[in-house]
Coordinates of C-alpha atoms and ligand atoms in Angstrom, one line a residue:
M23 CA 98.0 164.0 59.9
T24 CA 97.8 166.6 63.0
I25 CA 97.2 170.2 62.6
C26 CA 98.9 172.3 64.8
A27 CA 97.6 174.1 68.2
S28 CA 98.4 177.8 66.6
R29 CA 97.0 177.5 63.2
I30 CA 93.9 175.9 65.0
Q31 CA 93.9 179.4 67.4
R32 CA 94.6 182.0 64.2
T33 CA 91.2 180.0 62.6
L34 CA 89.3 180.2 65.7
N35 CA 90.1 184.0 65.8
A36 CA 89.1 184.4 62.5
A37 CA 85.8 182.8 62.6
H38 CA 84.9 185.0 65.7
A39 CA 86.2 187.9 64.3
D40 CA 84.1 187.4 61.1
H41 CA 80.8 186.3 62.7
A42 CA 80.2 188.3 65.7
A43 CA 78.9 191.0 63.9
N44 CA 75.8 188.9 62.4
T45 CA 72.8 189.7 64.3
T46 CA 70.7 187.4 62.5
G47 CA 68.2 184.8 64.1
A48 CA 66.6 185.1 67.3
N49 CA 66.7 183.3 70.6
A50 CA 64.7 180.3 71.4
D51 CA 61.4 181.4 73.2
Y52 CA 58.9 179.0 73.5
I53 CA 61.3 178.2 77.0
P54 CA 60.9 181.5 78.5
S55 CA 64.4 181.3 80.4
L56 CA 66.2 180.9 77.1
S57 CA 64.7 184.0 75.6
T58 CA 66.4 185.9 78.2
V59 CA 70.2 185.0 77.7
D60 CA 72.2 187.5 76.5
P61 CA 72.5 187.4 72.2
N62 CA 75.5 189.0 71.8
L63 CA 77.4 185.8 73.6
F64 CA 79.9 184.2 71.2
G65 CA 82.2 181.2 72.2
I66 CA 83.7 178.6 70.1
A67 CA 86.2 176.0 71.5
V68 CA 88.3 173.4 69.8
V69 CA 89.7 170.1 71.8
T70 CA 91.8 167.7 69.5
V71 CA 92.4 164.2 70.3
A72 CA 95.3 164.7 72.1
G73 CA 93.5 166.5 74.6
E74 CA 94.6 170.4 73.1
V75 CA 92.3 173.0 74.3
I76 CA 92.4 175.9 71.9
E77 CA 89.2 178.9 72.6
A78 CA 87.9 182.3 71.1
G79 CA 85.5 184.8 72.5
D80 CA 83.1 183.6 75.1
S81 CA 84.3 179.8 75.6
R82 CA 83.5 179.8 79.0
H83 CA 80.1 180.8 79.5
E84 CA 77.8 178.5 80.3
F85 CA 74.5 177.9 78.6
A86 CA 72.2 175.1 78.8
L87 CA 72.9 172.2 76.8
E88 CA 69.3 171.1 75.3
S89 CA 69.1 168.9 72.2
I90 CA 72.9 168.2 71.8
S91 CA 71.7 166.1 75.3
K92 CA 70.4 163.7 73.1
V93 CA 73.7 162.3 71.4
F94 CA 74.8 161.6 75.2
T95 CA 71.4 159.5 76.2
L96 CA 72.2 157.8 72.9
A97 CA 75.5 156.7 73.6
L98 CA 74.0 155.3 77.2
A99 CA 71.2 153.5 75.8
M100 CA 73.5 152.1 73.3
E101 CA 75.6 150.6 76.1
D102 CA 72.4 149.2 77.6
V103 CA 70.6 147.8 74.8
G104 CA 73.0 147.6 72.0
P105 CA 72.8 149.5 68.8
Q106 CA 70.5 146.7 66.8
V107 CA 67.7 147.9 69.7
I108 CA 68.0 151.5 69.0
R109 CA 67.9 150.8 65.2
A110 CA 65.2 148.6 65.3
K111 CA 63.1 150.9 67.8
V112 CA 64.0 154.2 67.2
G113 CA 65.8 153.9 63.9
A114 CA 68.5 155.9 62.0
D115 CA 66.9 157.6 59.7
P116 CA 66.5 161.6 58.8
T117 CA 62.7 162.8 59.4
G118 CA 63.0 165.8 57.4
L119 CA 60.5 167.5 59.8
P120 CA 60.7 170.0 62.8
F121 CA 62.1 168.1 65.8
G122 CA 59.0 168.2 67.5
S123 CA 56.9 167.0 64.7
V124 CA 54.3 164.7 65.5
M125 CA 53.4 164.2 61.6
A126 CA 56.9 162.6 61.7
L127 CA 55.8 159.9 64.0
E128 CA 52.2 159.7 62.0
L129 CA 54.2 159.1 58.5
H130 CA 56.2 156.6 59.8
G131 CA 53.9 154.3 61.7
D132 CA 54.7 155.5 65.2
K133 CA 58.4 154.7 64.5
P134 CA 60.5 158.2 65.7
L135 CA 63.3 157.3 62.9
T136 CA 65.6 159.0 64.6
P137 CA 67.5 159.6 68.5
L138 CA 67.5 163.1 67.9
V139 CA 64.3 164.7 67.3
N140 CA 62.2 164.9 70.2
A141 CA 59.9 161.8 69.9
G142 CA 63.3 159.7 69.5
A143 CA 64.8 161.4 72.2
L144 CA 62.0 160.6 74.5
S145 CA 62.2 156.9 73.7
T146 CA 65.7 156.8 73.9
T147 CA 65.4 158.0 77.4
S148 CA 63.3 155.5 78.5
L149 CA 65.5 152.6 77.2
V150 CA 68.4 153.7 79.4
R151 CA 68.3 151.1 82.1
A152 CA 66.7 152.0 85.6
S153 CA 64.3 150.6 88.2
T154 CA 63.5 154.4 89.2
P155 CA 63.3 157.7 87.2
S156 CA 65.8 159.3 89.7
Q157 CA 68.4 156.5 88.7
R158 CA 67.8 157.0 85.1
W159 CA 68.5 160.6 85.7
Q160 CA 71.4 160.1 87.6
R161 CA 73.0 157.9 85.5
I162 CA 72.7 159.8 82.4
L163 CA 74.2 163.2 84.5
K164 CA 77.3 160.9 85.0
T165 CA 77.3 160.3 81.5
Q166 CA 77.1 163.8 80.3
R167 CA 79.6 164.5 83.3
A168 CA 82.3 161.6 81.9
F169 CA 82.1 163.3 78.2
A170 CA 82.9 166.8 79.9
G171 CA 85.5 165.5 82.1
R172 CA 84.0 168.0 84.9
D173 CA 81.4 167.9 87.0
I174 CA 78.3 169.8 84.6
S175 CA 75.3 170.4 86.9
L176 CA 71.7 171.3 86.6
S177 CA 70.2 174.7 86.2
K178 CA 67.1 174.6 88.3
E179 CA 66.1 177.7 86.6
V180 CA 66.0 176.3 82.8
D181 CA 64.7 173.2 84.4
A182 CA 62.0 175.1 85.9
S183 CA 61.0 176.9 83.1
E184 CA 61.1 174.0 80.7
Q185 CA 59.1 171.6 83.4
S186 CA 56.2 173.9 83.3
T187 CA 55.8 174.7 79.8
N188 CA 56.6 171.3 78.0
F189 CA 53.2 170.5 77.3
H190 CA 53.9 169.4 73.5
N191 CA 56.7 166.9 74.9
R192 CA 54.3 165.3 77.0
A193 CA 51.8 164.8 74.4
I194 CA 54.6 163.2 72.3
A195 CA 55.7 160.9 75.2
W196 CA 52.0 160.0 75.5
L197 CA 51.6 159.3 71.6
L198 CA 54.5 156.9 72.1
Y199 CA 53.2 155.1 75.1
S200 CA 50.2 154.9 73.2
A201 CA 52.0 153.3 70.2
G202 CA 54.1 150.8 72.1
A203 CA 57.1 153.2 71.6
M204 CA 57.8 154.4 75.1
Y205 CA 59.6 152.1 77.4
A206 CA 59.3 153.5 80.7
D207 CA 56.6 155.9 82.3
P208 CA 55.5 158.6 79.7
M209 CA 55.7 161.5 82.2
E210 CA 58.2 160.2 84.1
T211 CA 60.3 160.0 81.5
C212 CA 59.5 163.4 80.0
E213 CA 60.8 165.0 83.4
V214 CA 64.1 163.1 82.8
Y215 CA 64.2 164.1 79.1
T216 CA 63.8 167.4 80.1
R217 CA 66.1 167.5 83.1
Q218 CA 68.8 166.0 80.7
C219 CA 68.1 169.3 78.0
S220 CA 68.6 171.4 81.0
T221 CA 72.1 171.2 82.5
M222 CA 74.5 173.7 82.0
V223 CA 77.8 173.5 79.9
T224 CA 80.6 175.8 78.4
T225 CA 81.3 175.7 74.6
T226 CA 84.8 174.8 76.0
D227 CA 82.8 171.4 77.8
L228 CA 80.9 171.1 74.9
A229 CA 84.1 170.8 72.3
V230 CA 85.6 167.9 75.0
M231 CA 82.3 166.3 74.8
G232 CA 82.8 166.1 71.2
A233 CA 86.6 165.2 71.2
T234 CA 85.6 162.4 73.6
L235 CA 83.2 161.4 70.6
A236 CA 86.5 162.0 68.0
A237 CA 88.7 159.9 70.4
G238 CA 86.8 156.8 69.6
G239 CA 85.2 157.1 73.0
T240 CA 87.9 158.1 75.4
N241 CA 87.9 161.5 76.9
P242 CA 90.9 163.1 75.7
V243 CA 91.7 165.3 78.8
T244 CA 90.9 162.7 81.3
G245 CA 91.9 159.8 79.8
H246 CA 89.0 157.9 80.9
R247 CA 86.7 155.6 78.4
V248 CA 83.3 156.9 78.5
I249 CA 81.7 154.6 75.8
R250 CA 82.8 151.3 73.4
D251 CA 84.9 152.3 70.4
T252 CA 82.7 150.2 67.8
Y253 CA 79.4 152.5 69.0
I254 CA 80.7 155.5 67.4
P255 CA 80.2 155.5 64.2
R256 CA 76.6 154.7 64.9
I257 CA 76.4 157.5 66.8
L258 CA 78.1 160.2 64.2
A259 CA 76.1 158.3 61.4
E260 CA 72.7 159.2 63.0
M261 CA 74.2 163.1 64.1
T262 CA 74.9 163.2 59.9
M263 CA 71.0 162.4 59.3
E264 CA 69.5 164.5 62.2
G265 CA 72.0 166.5 64.2
L266 CA 71.0 169.5 62.3
Y267 CA 67.0 168.6 62.0
D268 CA 65.7 169.6 58.9
T269 CA 69.0 171.2 57.5
S270 CA 71.2 168.2 58.5
G271 CA 71.6 167.6 54.5
D272 CA 72.5 170.9 54.0
W273 CA 75.0 170.7 56.8
A274 CA 76.8 167.4 55.0
Y275 CA 76.9 169.3 51.7
T276 CA 78.8 172.2 52.6
V277 CA 80.9 171.2 55.5
G278 CA 80.6 167.1 55.4
L279 CA 81.0 166.5 59.3
P280 CA 78.3 164.9 61.9
G281 CA 76.7 167.8 64.4
K282 CA 74.4 168.9 66.7
S283 CA 72.8 171.7 67.7
G284 CA 70.2 172.3 70.7
V285 CA 68.0 175.6 71.2
G286 CA 70.3 177.0 73.7
G287 CA 72.4 178.3 71.1
G288 CA 75.2 175.5 71.3
L289 CA 76.4 173.7 68.1
L290 CA 79.0 170.7 67.8
A291 CA 81.0 169.4 65.3
V292 CA 82.9 166.1 65.3
A293 CA 85.9 165.2 63.1
P294 CA 86.7 161.7 64.0
G295 CA 90.1 161.0 64.9
R296 CA 91.3 164.7 64.8
L297 CA 89.3 167.1 66.8
A298 CA 85.5 168.5 67.7
I299 CA 84.7 172.1 67.1
A300 CA 82.0 173.7 69.8
A301 CA 80.3 177.2 68.9
F302 CA 77.6 178.8 71.0
S303 CA 75.6 181.7 70.1
P304 CA 71.8 182.0 71.6
P305 CA 70.2 183.6 67.9
L306 CA 68.4 180.7 66.2
D307 CA 67.9 180.0 62.6
P308 CA 64.0 178.9 61.8
V309 CA 64.6 175.2 62.2
G310 CA 66.4 176.0 65.5
N311 CA 70.6 176.0 65.0
S312 CA 72.7 178.6 65.9
V313 CA 73.2 181.2 63.3
R314 CA 76.7 182.4 64.5
G315 CA 77.4 178.7 65.6
C316 CA 76.9 177.0 62.0
A317 CA 78.8 180.0 60.2
A318 CA 82.0 180.0 62.2
I319 CA 82.3 175.9 62.2
A320 CA 81.5 175.9 58.5
Q321 CA 84.3 178.2 58.0
I322 CA 86.6 176.4 60.8
A323 CA 85.9 173.1 59.2
H324 CA 86.9 174.9 55.7
D325 CA 89.7 176.8 56.6
L326 CA 91.4 173.3 58.4
G327 CA 90.2 171.3 55.6
L328 CA 88.2 168.7 57.8
N329 CA 85.3 167.5 55.4
L330 CA 84.8 163.9 55.7
Y331 CA 83.5 163.3 52.1
Q332 CA 86.9 164.9 50.9
S333 CA 89.6 162.6 50.0
P334 CA 93.0 163.6 52.6
T335 CA 95.1 163.2 49.8
P336 CA 95.3 163.9 46.4
V337 CA 94.3 160.6 44.5
R338 CA 96.9 159.6 41.7
T339 CA 94.9 158.0 38.6
S340 CA 97.5 156.1 36.3
Q341 CA 95.5 157.7 33.2
A342 CA 93.7 161.0 32.5
A343 CA 90.9 162.0 33.9
P344 CA 88.0 161.7 31.0
A345 CA 86.6 164.5 29.8
P346 CA 83.6 165.5 31.6
P347 CA 79.9 164.6 29.4
G348 CA 79.4 167.2 27.1
S349 CA 82.6 168.8 26.9
S350 CA 84.1 168.9 23.7
T351 CA 87.7 167.8 23.0
Ligands
LIG404 N1 64.6 170.9 75.1 C1 63.9 171.2 73.8 C2 62.5 170.4 73.7 O1 62.4 169.5 73.9 C3 65.2 170.4 73.1 C4 65.1 171.0 71.6 C5 66.3 171.3 70.7 O2 67.3 171.9 71.5 N2 66.0 171.1 69.6 O3 62.3 171.2 72.8

């Protein structure tokens, strides 16, 4: 069932108005350039599988893609090595621990469990086929651009800020290497991974990227196929398991859509076959998800009836439902 654009626009406007005054959370500061982004910026966008674009607030302001890049590098690696290799070498389970956790690796025999935490993302970046780091980076950038349908580009400032402070990720890359779970040079891979996090997107770009997943791998704005449709359910399953890190289960329970957050303040949710919702607001909750982004997308998904676990039509049963246990009749 399609939802008309004017209803989506009203829903976006309401969510923006309802959450704009929420000032809880704080910008990421472990990456210096992210700490100086204006915390009042707040954009929301929806792109449907028919290519309709609906926006509210600062939806055309560019911000760093950060961890949301992990989804698109996963898509490329899946095209290169196939879903079984991703499952075997990286995994498809939640870690239950923060995105930079080293303990998660130690607890699981050095298997990252998911491509959506830093360890698994580093491993996944190393699986992208390339004979040089520059070729690996160019292929990842080309994939991000194909998903966005626009020539998004690297922020030299964010990249320099992150490359000069990413010691923790470098340590994880060496740990993966020592465990045999890093499939290219660890420091070159860490540099490419850091760069893939430092590309700049608008909230609307992010919604187009998500709508490409919602539309089965064809970008609904450009009409170009970006990824094989049979890989989409695996990518969305990974997003359900770990897209919002330690709160992914709570997000599934309350919102019911695969999602992915980034410490730049971006958040994406995908309603398969229908649309994608993206939001951007820099202040983060303690696990690294945008506070306003989560609140706004949760409200929009609820108001538009997008929860995947909700049957789309009332289920008719031939008999009256049994009384709940413990109730007296
Ligand atoms: N580039 C960031 C990092 O590696 C991405 C983390 C995130 O967005 N959660 O720490």
